[in-house]
PDB file of C-alpha atoms in Angstrom:
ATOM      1  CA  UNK A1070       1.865 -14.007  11.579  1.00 59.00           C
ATOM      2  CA  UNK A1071       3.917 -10.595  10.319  1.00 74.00           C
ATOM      3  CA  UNK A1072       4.113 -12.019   6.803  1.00 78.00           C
ATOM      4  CA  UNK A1073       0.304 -11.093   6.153  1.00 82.00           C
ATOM      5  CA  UNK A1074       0.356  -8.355   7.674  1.00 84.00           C
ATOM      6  CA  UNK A1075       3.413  -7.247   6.135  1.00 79.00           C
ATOM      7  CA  UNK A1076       1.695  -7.889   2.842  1.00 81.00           C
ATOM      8  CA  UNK A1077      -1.250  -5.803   3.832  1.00 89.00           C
ATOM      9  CA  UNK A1078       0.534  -2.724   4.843  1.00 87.00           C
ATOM     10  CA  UNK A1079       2.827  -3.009   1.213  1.00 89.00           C
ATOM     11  CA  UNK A1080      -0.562  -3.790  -0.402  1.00 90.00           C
ATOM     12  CA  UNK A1081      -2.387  -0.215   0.867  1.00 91.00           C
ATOM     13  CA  UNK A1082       1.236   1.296   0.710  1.00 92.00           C
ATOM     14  CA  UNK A1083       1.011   0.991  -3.368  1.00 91.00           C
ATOM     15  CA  UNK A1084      -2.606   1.788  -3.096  1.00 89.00           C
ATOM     16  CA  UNK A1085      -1.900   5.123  -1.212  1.00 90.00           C
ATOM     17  CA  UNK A1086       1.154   5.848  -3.974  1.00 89.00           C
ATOM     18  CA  UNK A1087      -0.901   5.280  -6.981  1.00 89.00           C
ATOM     19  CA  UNK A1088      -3.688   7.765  -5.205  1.00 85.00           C
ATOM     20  CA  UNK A1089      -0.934  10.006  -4.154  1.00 85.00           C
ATOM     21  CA  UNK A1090       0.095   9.600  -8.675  1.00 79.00           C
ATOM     22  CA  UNK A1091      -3.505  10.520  -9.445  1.00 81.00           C
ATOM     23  CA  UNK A1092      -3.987  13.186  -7.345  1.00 73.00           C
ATOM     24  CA  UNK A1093      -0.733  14.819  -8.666  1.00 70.00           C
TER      25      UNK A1093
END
């Protein structure tokens, strides 16, 4: 039951990093 969730915080984690690249 962590393992998806897991995933899904990693998943928005790069999501929020790329946003934070292109803001920058």
């Amino acid at each position: 039951m962590l393992l998806p969730r897991l995933a899904k915080v990693s998943n928005s984690e790069k999501v929020l990093n790329a946003g934070a690249h292109v803001m920058k």
